[in-house]
JSON list of C-alpha atoms in Angstrom, two decimals:
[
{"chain": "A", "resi": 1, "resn": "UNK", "atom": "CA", "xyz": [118.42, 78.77, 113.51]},
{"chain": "A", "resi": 2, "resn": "UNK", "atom": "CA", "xyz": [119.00, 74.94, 112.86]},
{"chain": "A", "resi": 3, "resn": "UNK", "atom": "CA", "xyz": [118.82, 74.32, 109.97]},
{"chain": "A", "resi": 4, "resn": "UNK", "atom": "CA", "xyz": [118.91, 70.53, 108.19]},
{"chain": "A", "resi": 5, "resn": "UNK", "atom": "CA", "xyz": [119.16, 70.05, 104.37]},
{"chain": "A", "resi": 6, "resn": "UNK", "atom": "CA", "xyz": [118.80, 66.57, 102.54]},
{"chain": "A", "resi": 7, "resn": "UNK", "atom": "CA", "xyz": [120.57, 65.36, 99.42]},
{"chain": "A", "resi": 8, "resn": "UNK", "atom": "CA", "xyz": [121.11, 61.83, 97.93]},
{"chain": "A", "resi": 9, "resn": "UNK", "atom": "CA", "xyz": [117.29, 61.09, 96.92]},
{"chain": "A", "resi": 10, "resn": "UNK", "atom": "CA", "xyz": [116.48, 59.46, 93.53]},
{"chain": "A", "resi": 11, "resn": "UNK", "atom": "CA", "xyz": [115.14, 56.77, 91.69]},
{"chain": "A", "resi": 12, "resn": "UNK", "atom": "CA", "xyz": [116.40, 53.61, 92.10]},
{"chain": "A", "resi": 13, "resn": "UNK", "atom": "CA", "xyz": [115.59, 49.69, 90.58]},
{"chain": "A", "resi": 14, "resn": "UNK", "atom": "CA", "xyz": [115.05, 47.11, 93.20]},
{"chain": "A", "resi": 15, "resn": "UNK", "atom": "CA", "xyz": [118.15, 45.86, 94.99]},
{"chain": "A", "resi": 16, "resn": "UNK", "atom": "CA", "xyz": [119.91, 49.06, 94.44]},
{"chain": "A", "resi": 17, "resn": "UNK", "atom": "CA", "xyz": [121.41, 51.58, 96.54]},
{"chain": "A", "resi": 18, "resn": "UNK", "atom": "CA", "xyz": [121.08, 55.17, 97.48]},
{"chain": "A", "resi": 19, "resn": "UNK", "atom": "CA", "xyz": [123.63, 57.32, 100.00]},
{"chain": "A", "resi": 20, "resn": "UNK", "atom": "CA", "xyz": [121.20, 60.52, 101.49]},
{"chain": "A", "resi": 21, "resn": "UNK", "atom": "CA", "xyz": [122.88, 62.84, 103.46]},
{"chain": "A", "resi": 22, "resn": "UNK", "atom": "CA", "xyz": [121.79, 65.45, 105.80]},
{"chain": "A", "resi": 23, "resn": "UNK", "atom": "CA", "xyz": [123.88, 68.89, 106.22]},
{"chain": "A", "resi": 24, "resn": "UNK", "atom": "CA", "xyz": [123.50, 70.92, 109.29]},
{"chain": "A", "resi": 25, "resn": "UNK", "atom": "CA", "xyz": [123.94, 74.27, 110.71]},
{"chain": "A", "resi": 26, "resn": "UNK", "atom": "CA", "xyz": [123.48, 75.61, 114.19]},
{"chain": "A", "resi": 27, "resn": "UNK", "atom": "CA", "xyz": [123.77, 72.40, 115.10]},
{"chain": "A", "resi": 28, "resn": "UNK", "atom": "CA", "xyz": [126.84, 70.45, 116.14]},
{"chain": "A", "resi": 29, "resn": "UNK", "atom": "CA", "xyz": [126.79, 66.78, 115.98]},
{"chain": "A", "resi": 30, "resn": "UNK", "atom": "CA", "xyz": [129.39, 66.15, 118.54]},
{"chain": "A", "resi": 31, "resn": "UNK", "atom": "CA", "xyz": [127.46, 67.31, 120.94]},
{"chain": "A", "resi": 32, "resn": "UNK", "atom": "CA", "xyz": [127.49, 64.67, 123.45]},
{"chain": "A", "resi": 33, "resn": "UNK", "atom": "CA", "xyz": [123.76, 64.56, 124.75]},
{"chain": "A", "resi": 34, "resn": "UNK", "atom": "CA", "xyz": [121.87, 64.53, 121.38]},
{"chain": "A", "resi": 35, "resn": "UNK", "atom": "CA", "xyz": [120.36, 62.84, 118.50]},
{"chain": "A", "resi": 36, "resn": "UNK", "atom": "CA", "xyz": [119.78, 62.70, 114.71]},
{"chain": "A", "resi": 37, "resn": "UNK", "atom": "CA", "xyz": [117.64, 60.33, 112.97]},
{"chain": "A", "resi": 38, "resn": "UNK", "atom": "CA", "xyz": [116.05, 59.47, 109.17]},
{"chain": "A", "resi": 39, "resn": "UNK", "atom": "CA", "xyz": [112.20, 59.36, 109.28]},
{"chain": "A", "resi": 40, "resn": "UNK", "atom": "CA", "xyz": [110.39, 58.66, 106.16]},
{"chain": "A", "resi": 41, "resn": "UNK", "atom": "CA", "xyz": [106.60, 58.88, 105.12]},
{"chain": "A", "resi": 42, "resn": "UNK", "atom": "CA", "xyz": [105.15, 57.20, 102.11]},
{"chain": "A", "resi": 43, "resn": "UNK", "atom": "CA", "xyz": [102.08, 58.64, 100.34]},
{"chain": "A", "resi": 44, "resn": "UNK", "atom": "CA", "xyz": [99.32, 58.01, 102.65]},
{"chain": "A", "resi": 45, "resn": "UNK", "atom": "CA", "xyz": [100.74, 56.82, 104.99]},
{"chain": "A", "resi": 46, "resn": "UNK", "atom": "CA", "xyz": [102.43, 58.13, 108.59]},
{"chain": "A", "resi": 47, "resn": "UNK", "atom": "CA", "xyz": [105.72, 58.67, 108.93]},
{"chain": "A", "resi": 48, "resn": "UNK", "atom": "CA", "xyz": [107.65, 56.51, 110.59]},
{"chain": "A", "resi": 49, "resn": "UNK", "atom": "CA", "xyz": [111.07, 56.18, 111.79]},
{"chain": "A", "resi": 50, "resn": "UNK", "atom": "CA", "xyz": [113.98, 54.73, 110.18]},
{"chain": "A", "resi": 51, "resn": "UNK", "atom": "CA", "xyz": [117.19, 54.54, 112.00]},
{"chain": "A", "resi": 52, "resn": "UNK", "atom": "CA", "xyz": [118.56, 57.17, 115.04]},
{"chain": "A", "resi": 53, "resn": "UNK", "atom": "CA", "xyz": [122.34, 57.57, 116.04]},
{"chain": "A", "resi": 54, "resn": "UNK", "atom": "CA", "xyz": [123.22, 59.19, 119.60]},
{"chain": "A", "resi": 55, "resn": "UNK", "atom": "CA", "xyz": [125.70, 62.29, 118.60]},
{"chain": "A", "resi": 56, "resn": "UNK", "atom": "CA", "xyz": [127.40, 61.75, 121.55]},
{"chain": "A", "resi": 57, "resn": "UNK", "atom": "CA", "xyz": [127.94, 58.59, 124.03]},
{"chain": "A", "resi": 58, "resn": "UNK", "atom": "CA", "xyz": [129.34, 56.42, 121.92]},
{"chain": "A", "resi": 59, "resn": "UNK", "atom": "CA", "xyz": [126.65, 56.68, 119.06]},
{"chain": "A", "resi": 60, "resn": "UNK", "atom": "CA", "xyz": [124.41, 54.09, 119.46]},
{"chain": "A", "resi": 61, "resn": "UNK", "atom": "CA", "xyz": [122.19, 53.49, 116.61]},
{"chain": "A", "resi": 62, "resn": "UNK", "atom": "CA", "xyz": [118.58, 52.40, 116.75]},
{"chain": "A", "resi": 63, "resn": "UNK", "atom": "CA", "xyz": [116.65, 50.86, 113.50]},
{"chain": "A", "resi": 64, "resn": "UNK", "atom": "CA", "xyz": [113.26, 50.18, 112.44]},
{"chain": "A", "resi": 65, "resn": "UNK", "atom": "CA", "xyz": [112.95, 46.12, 112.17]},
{"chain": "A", "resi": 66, "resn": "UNK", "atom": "CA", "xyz": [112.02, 46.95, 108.32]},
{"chain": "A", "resi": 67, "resn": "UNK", "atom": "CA", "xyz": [115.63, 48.36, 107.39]},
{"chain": "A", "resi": 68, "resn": "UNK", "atom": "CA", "xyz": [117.62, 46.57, 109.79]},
{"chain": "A", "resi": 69, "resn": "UNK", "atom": "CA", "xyz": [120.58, 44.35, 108.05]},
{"chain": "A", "resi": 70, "resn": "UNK", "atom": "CA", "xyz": [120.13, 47.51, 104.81]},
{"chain": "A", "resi": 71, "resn": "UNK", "atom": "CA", "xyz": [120.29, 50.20, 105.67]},
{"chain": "A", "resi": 72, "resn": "UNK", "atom": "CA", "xyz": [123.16, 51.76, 107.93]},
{"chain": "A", "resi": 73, "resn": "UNK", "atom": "CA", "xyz": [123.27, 55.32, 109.76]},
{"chain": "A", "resi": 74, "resn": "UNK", "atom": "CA", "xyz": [126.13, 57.00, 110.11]},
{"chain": "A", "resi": 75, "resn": "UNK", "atom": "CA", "xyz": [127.78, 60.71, 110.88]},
{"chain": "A", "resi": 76, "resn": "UNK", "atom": "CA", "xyz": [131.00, 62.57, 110.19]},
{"chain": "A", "resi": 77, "resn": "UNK", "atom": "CA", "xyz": [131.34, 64.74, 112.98]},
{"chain": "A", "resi": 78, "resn": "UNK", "atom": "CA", "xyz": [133.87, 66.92, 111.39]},
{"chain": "A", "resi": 79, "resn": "UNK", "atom": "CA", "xyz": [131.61, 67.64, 108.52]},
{"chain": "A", "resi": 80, "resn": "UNK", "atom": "CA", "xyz": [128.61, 68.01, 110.62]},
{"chain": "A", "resi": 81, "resn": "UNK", "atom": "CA", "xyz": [126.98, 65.56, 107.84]},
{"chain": "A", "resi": 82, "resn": "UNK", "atom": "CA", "xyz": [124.38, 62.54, 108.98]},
{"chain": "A", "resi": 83, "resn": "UNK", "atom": "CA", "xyz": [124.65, 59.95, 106.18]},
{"chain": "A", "resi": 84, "resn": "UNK", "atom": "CA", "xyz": [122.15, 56.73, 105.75]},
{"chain": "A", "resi": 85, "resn": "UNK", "atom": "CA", "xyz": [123.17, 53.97, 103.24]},
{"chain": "A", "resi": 86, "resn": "UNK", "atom": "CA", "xyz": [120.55, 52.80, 101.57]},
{"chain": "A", "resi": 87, "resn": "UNK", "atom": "CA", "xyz": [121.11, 48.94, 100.44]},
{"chain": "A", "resi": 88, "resn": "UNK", "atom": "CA", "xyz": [119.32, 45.97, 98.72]},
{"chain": "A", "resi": 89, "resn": "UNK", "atom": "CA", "xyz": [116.69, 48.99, 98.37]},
{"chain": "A", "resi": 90, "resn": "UNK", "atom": "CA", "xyz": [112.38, 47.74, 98.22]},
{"chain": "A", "resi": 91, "resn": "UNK", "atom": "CA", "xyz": [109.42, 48.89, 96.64]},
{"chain": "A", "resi": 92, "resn": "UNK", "atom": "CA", "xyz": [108.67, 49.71, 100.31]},
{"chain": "A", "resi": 93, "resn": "UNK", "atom": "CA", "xyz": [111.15, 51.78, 100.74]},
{"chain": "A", "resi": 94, "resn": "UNK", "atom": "CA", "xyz": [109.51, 54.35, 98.46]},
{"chain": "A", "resi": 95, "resn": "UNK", "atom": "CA", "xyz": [108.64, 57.37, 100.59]},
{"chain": "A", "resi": 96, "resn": "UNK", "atom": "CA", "xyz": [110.29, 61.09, 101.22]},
{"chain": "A", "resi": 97, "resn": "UNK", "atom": "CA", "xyz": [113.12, 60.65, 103.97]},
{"chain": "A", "resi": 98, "resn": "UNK", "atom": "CA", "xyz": [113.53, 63.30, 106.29]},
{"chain": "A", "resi": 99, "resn": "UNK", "atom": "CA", "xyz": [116.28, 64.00, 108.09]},
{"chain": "A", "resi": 100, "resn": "UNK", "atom": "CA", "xyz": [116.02, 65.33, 112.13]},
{"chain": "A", "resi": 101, "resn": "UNK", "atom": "CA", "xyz": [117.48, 66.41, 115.39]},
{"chain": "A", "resi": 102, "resn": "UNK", "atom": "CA", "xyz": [116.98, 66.79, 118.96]},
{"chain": "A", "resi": 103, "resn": "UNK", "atom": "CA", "xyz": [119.01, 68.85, 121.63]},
{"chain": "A", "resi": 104, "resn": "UNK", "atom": "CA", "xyz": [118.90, 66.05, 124.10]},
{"chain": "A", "resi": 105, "resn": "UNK", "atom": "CA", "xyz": [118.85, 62.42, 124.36]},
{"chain": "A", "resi": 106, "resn": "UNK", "atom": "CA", "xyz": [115.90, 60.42, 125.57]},
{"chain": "A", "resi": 107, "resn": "UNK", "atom": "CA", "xyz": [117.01, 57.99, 128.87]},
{"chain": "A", "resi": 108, "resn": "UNK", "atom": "CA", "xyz": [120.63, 58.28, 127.63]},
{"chain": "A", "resi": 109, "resn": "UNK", "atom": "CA", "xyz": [118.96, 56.25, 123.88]},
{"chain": "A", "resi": 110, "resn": "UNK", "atom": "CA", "xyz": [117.13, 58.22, 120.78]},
{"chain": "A", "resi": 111, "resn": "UNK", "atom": "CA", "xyz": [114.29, 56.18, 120.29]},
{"chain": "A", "resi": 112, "resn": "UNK", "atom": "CA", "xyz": [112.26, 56.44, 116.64]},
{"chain": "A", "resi": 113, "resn": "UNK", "atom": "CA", "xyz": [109.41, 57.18, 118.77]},
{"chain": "A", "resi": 114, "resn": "UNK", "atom": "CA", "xyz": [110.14, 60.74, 120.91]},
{"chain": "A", "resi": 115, "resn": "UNK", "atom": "CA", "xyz": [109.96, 63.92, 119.50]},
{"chain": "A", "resi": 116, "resn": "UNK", "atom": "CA", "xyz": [112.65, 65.32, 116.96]},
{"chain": "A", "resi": 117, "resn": "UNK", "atom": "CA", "xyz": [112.70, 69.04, 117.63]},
{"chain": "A", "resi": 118, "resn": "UNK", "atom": "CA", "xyz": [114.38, 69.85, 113.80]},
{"chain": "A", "resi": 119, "resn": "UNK", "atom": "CA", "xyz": [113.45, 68.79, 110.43]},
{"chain": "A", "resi": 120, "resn": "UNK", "atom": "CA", "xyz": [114.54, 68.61, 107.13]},
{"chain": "A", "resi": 121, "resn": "UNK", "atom": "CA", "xyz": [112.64, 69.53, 104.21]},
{"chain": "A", "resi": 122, "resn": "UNK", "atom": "CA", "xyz": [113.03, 65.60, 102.63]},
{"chain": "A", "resi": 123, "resn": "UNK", "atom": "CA", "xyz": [114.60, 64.39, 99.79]},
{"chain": "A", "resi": 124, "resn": "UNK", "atom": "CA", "xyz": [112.29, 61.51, 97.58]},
{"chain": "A", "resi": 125, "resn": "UNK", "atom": "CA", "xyz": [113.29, 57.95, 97.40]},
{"chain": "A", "resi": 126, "resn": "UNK", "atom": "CA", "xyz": [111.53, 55.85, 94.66]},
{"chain": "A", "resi": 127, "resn": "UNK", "atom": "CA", "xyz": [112.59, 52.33, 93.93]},
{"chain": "A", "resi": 128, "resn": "UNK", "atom": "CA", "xyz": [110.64, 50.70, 91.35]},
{"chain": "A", "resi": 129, "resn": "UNK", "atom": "CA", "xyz": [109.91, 46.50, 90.75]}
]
């Protein structure tokens, strides 16, 4: 029923930048008690969180320590859109980003770390040296 669809990936040169957004339906992101978040996962590797916003409560945002100061999540509530700029863009960065959702908030915060109920299908992110 929820359903979350990525867009924005690409191929990008070092220092670059890259806008992904996330559509959803059947679920609202005004809601005042939940949370959306970009998770990525690299080839071999684990996924691991990226950045969180609250979708209600003033929309506190939570970051991974390697994209703080780049990248920047945001939402448009009336669009029901979740948005992450991408900036001054790494090898590193290079992984599938996935966009997802949970109902409810975690301690009144949306750390990377809980579980995210609803998940996109990813969109690829490649930044070449």
């Amino acid at each position: 029923q929820v359903q979350l669809v990525e867009s924005g990936g690409g191929s990008v040169q070092a220092g670059g930048s890259l806008r992904l957004s996330c559509a959803a339906s059947g679920y609202t992101y005004s809601a005042s008690a939940g949370c959306m978040g970009w998770f990525r996962q690299a080839p071999g590797k684990e996924r691991e969180g990226v950045a969180t916003i609250a979708t209600g409560g003033g929309g506190v945002t939570i970051y991974a320590d390697s994209v703080k100061g780049r990248f920047t999540i945001s939402k448009d509530n009336s669009k029901n859109t979740l948005y992450l700029q991408m900036n001054s863009l790494k090898p590193e960065d290079t992984a599938t980003y996935y966009c997802a959702a949970r109902r409810w908030r975690y301690g009144g915060r949306c750390p990377l770390e809980i579980e995210y109920n609803y998940w996109g299908q990813g969109t690829q992110v490649t930044v070449s040296s």
